[in-house]
Tab-separated table of C-alpha atoms in Angstrom:
chain	number	residue	atom	x	y	z
A	1	MET	CA	3.535	-3.591	-116.204
A	2	MET	CA	1.192	-4.181	-118.932
A	3	ASP	CA	1.685	-7.891	-118.515
A	4	ASN	CA	0.642	-7.744	-114.937
A	5	PHE	CA	-2.577	-5.992	-115.957
A	6	ASP	CA	-3.205	-8.652	-118.673
A	7	ASN	CA	-2.515	-11.481	-116.126
A	8	VAL	CA	-4.992	-9.897	-113.579
A	9	ASP	CA	-7.553	-9.227	-116.256
A	10	GLN	CA	-7.247	-12.902	-117.391
A	11	MET	CA	-7.595	-14.050	-113.810
A	12	LEU	CA	-10.682	-11.846	-113.121
A	13	GLN	CA	-12.110	-13.208	-116.454
A	14	GLN	CA	-11.570	-16.813	-115.257
A	15	LEU	CA	-13.169	-16.145	-111.941
A	16	TYR	CA	-16.140	-14.640	-113.468
A	17	GLU	CA	-16.585	-17.429	-115.918
A	18	ASN	CA	-16.298	-19.861	-113.015
A	19	ALA	CA	-18.657	-18.105	-110.915
A	20	VAL	CA	-21.362	-17.964	-113.753
A	21	SER	CA	-20.771	-21.688	-114.199
A	22	LYS	CA	-21.348	-22.538	-110.712
A	23	LYS	CA	-24.270	-20.184	-110.649
A	24	SER	CA	-25.911	-22.124	-113.544
A	25	GLU	CA	-25.278	-25.626	-111.872
A	26	LEU	CA	-26.753	-24.366	-108.721
A	27	GLU	CA	-29.913	-23.064	-110.495
A	28	SER	CA	-30.149	-26.370	-112.284
A	29	GLU	CA	-30.146	-28.274	-109.099
A	30	LEU	CA	-32.609	-25.871	-107.652
A	31	ARG	CA	-35.133	-26.458	-110.580
A	32	LYS	CA	-34.646	-30.270	-110.034
A	33	LEU	CA	-35.441	-29.726	-106.280
A	34	ASP	CA	-38.398	-27.639	-107.066
A	35	ALA	CA	-39.730	-30.347	-109.340
A	36	THR	CA	-39.233	-32.947	-106.661
A	37	ILE	CA	-40.993	-30.946	-104.098
A	38	GLU	CA	-43.976	-30.499	-106.477
A	39	LYS	CA	-44.154	-34.240	-107.079
A	40	LEU	CA	-44.098	-34.943	-103.437
A	41	GLY	CA	-46.539	-32.263	-102.542
A	42	VAL	CA	-49.207	-33.739	-104.855
A	43	LEU	CA	-48.331	-37.244	-103.446
A	44	TYR	CA	-48.669	-36.229	-99.941
A	45	GLY	CA	-51.067	-33.393	-100.119
A	46	ALA	CA	-48.694	-30.888	-98.738
A	47	LYS	CA	-49.136	-27.258	-99.683
A	48	THR	CA	-46.182	-25.532	-101.140
A	49	TYR	CA	-45.080	-22.389	-99.400
A	50	THR	CA	-42.907	-19.659	-100.736
A	51	SER	CA	-40.816	-17.443	-98.544
A	52	ASP	CA	-42.841	-14.459	-99.284
A	53	MET	CA	-46.047	-16.198	-98.284
A	54	LEU	CA	-44.523	-17.120	-95.017
A	55	LYS	CA	-43.174	-13.612	-94.406
A	56	SER	CA	-46.644	-12.345	-95.005
A	57	ALA	CA	-48.370	-14.872	-92.730
A	58	GLU	CA	-49.625	-13.226	-89.449
A	59	PRO	CA	-48.392	-14.784	-86.247
A	60	VAL	CA	-50.982	-16.866	-84.355
A	61	ARG	CA	-52.530	-14.942	-81.450
A	62	ARG	CA	-53.805	-16.968	-78.678
A	63	GLY	CA	-55.903	-15.725	-75.869
A	64	ARG	CA	-59.457	-14.335	-75.411
A	65	LYS	CA	-60.986	-12.457	-78.063
A	66	PRO	CA	-62.397	-8.989	-77.091
A	67	GLU	CA	-66.220	-9.230	-76.931
A	68	LEU	CA	-67.865	-6.549	-79.010
A	69	ASN	CA	-71.169	-5.216	-78.595
A	70	LYS	CA	-71.796	-6.762	-75.191
A	71	ALA	CA	-72.570	-5.016	-72.039
A	72	PRO	CA	-70.450	-5.373	-69.090
A	73	ARG	CA	-71.127	-8.322	-66.756
A	74	VAL	CA	-72.811	-7.373	-63.501
A	75	VAL	CA	-71.196	-9.296	-60.591
A	76	LYS	CA	-73.869	-10.392	-58.151
A	77	GLU	CA	-73.018	-10.334	-54.432
A	78	LYS	CA	-72.677	-13.901	-52.902
A	79	LYS	CA	-74.757	-14.522	-49.980
A	80	VAL	CA	-72.713	-15.370	-46.837
A	81	LYS	CA	-73.733	-18.487	-45.143
A	82	GLU	CA	-73.328	-19.033	-41.594
A	83	ALA	CA	-70.233	-20.783	-40.920
A	84	SER	CA	-70.341	-23.929	-38.582
A	85	SER	CA	-74.129	-23.518	-37.842
A	86	LYS	CA	-75.059	-26.647	-39.719
A	87	GLU	CA	-74.531	-30.281	-38.770
A	88	GLY	CA	-71.504	-31.802	-40.603
A	89	LYS	CA	-69.895	-28.390	-41.640
A	90	ARG	CA	-66.700	-28.120	-39.629
A	91	ARG	CA	-63.058	-27.201	-40.168
A	92	VAL	CA	-61.054	-30.308	-41.036
A	93	LYS	CA	-58.428	-30.151	-38.455
A	94	GLN	CA	-55.250	-31.919	-38.878
A	95	GLY	CA	-54.908	-33.700	-35.448
A	96	GLU	CA	-58.526	-34.973	-35.664
A	97	VAL	CA	-58.144	-36.417	-39.220
A	98	ARG	CA	-54.724	-38.039	-38.230
A	99	GLU	CA	-56.281	-39.712	-35.125
A	100	SER	CA	-59.318	-40.873	-37.220
A	101	CYS	CA	-57.066	-42.353	-40.115
A	102	MET	CA	-54.741	-44.111	-37.513
A	103	ASN	CA	-57.715	-45.638	-35.861
A	104	PHE	CA	-58.895	-46.936	-39.131
A	105	LEU	CA	-55.551	-48.059	-40.238
A	106	ARG	CA	-55.115	-49.846	-36.808
A	107	ALA	CA	-58.369	-51.721	-37.262
A	108	ALA	CA	-57.263	-52.853	-40.765
A	109	THR	CA	-53.793	-54.120	-39.609
A	110	PRO	CA	-52.071	-56.073	-41.116
A	111	ASP	CA	-53.653	-55.021	-44.280
A	112	SER	CA	-53.245	-51.720	-45.988
A	113	ARG	CA	-55.928	-49.170	-47.168
A	114	SER	CA	-56.212	-46.813	-50.111
A	115	GLY	CA	-56.642	-43.222	-49.806
A	116	SER	CA	-60.125	-43.487	-51.091
A	117	GLU	CA	-61.010	-46.086	-48.450
A	118	ILE	CA	-59.614	-43.896	-45.807
A	119	LEU	CA	-61.758	-41.030	-47.015
A	120	ASP	CA	-64.903	-43.120	-47.344
A	121	TYR	CA	-64.320	-44.024	-43.697
A	122	LEU	CA	-64.071	-40.381	-42.644
A	123	VAL	CA	-67.329	-39.386	-44.382
A	124	ARG	CA	-69.230	-42.663	-43.481
A	125	GLU	CA	-67.982	-43.159	-39.720
A	126	GLU	CA	-66.569	-39.801	-38.821
A	127	GLY	CA	-69.179	-37.596	-40.150
A	128	TYR	CA	-67.169	-35.384	-42.424
A	129	THR	CA	-68.824	-33.877	-45.397
A	130	ARG	CA	-67.691	-35.263	-48.662
A	131	ASN	CA	-66.306	-32.501	-50.965
A	132	ASN	CA	-63.298	-31.756	-53.003
A	133	SER	CA	-61.739	-29.789	-50.197
A	134	LEU	CA	-61.754	-32.714	-47.764
A	135	ARG	CA	-60.596	-35.023	-50.503
A	136	SER	CA	-57.637	-32.783	-51.261
A	137	ARG	CA	-56.694	-32.176	-47.707
A	138	VAL	CA	-56.969	-35.818	-46.670
A	139	TYR	CA	-54.792	-36.892	-49.598
A	140	ALA	CA	-52.220	-34.185	-48.976
A	141	LEU	CA	-52.053	-35.037	-45.192
A	142	LEU	CA	-51.642	-38.716	-45.852
A	143	VAL	CA	-48.518	-37.990	-48.047
A	144	GLN	CA	-47.352	-35.559	-45.524
A	145	TRP	CA	-47.645	-38.039	-42.742
A	146	ALA	CA	-46.050	-40.904	-44.755
A	147	ASN	CA	-42.984	-38.841	-45.213
A	148	ASP	CA	-42.848	-37.879	-41.461
A	149	PRO	CA	-40.797	-40.594	-39.469
A	150	ALA	CA	-42.351	-39.425	-36.278
A	151	ILE	CA	-45.940	-40.520	-37.473
A	152	PRO	CA	-46.389	-44.412	-37.826
A	153	ILE	CA	-48.304	-43.999	-41.211
A	154	ARG	CA	-46.473	-45.493	-44.096
A	155	ARG	CA	-46.987	-45.552	-47.828
A	156	THR	CA	-46.848	-48.955	-49.122
A	157	GLY	CA	-47.696	-48.118	-52.744
A	158	ARG	CA	-49.296	-45.453	-54.952
A	159	GLY	CA	-52.033	-44.209	-52.700
A	160	VAL	CA	-51.917	-47.071	-50.316
A	161	TYR	CA	-51.014	-46.723	-46.652
A	162	THR	CA	-50.505	-48.886	-43.622
A	163	ILE	CA	-49.648	-48.308	-39.911
A	164	ASP	CA	-46.441	-49.366	-38.355
A	165	GLU	CA	-47.158	-50.571	-34.602
């Protein structure tokens, strides 16, 4: 029985020595890697970070910073303008715009026209007020009509339209 303990003791001693040897090899390799990192850091201007430095770093917070020592903003009431009382101020109705666009495209046949040319025509000839709302509405309607097979407006390129008749 004593022989078994001696054998186990020798095996454990051998495992311990192998582990210590492997640890020293790994530590040597780690020192080489640290030296290489330092050399490359000098060459490329990189800062060396340790795990402790990274753990202590605060996470980046995005968003609006609280305003200190400022009085709350006073919201002024907007004056309500009379709707539709001025010349040129009117609701852009889809049917009217479609007829105007189709008339313009018919006159341009067989050539095609871009969305900006159609918008210019609506402002110049039809009397619509040029603003971002009209621009967005006209461009969206042109895409919608081009995708509708019941309407003869066809898209020939990016932002370019023609009429099929």
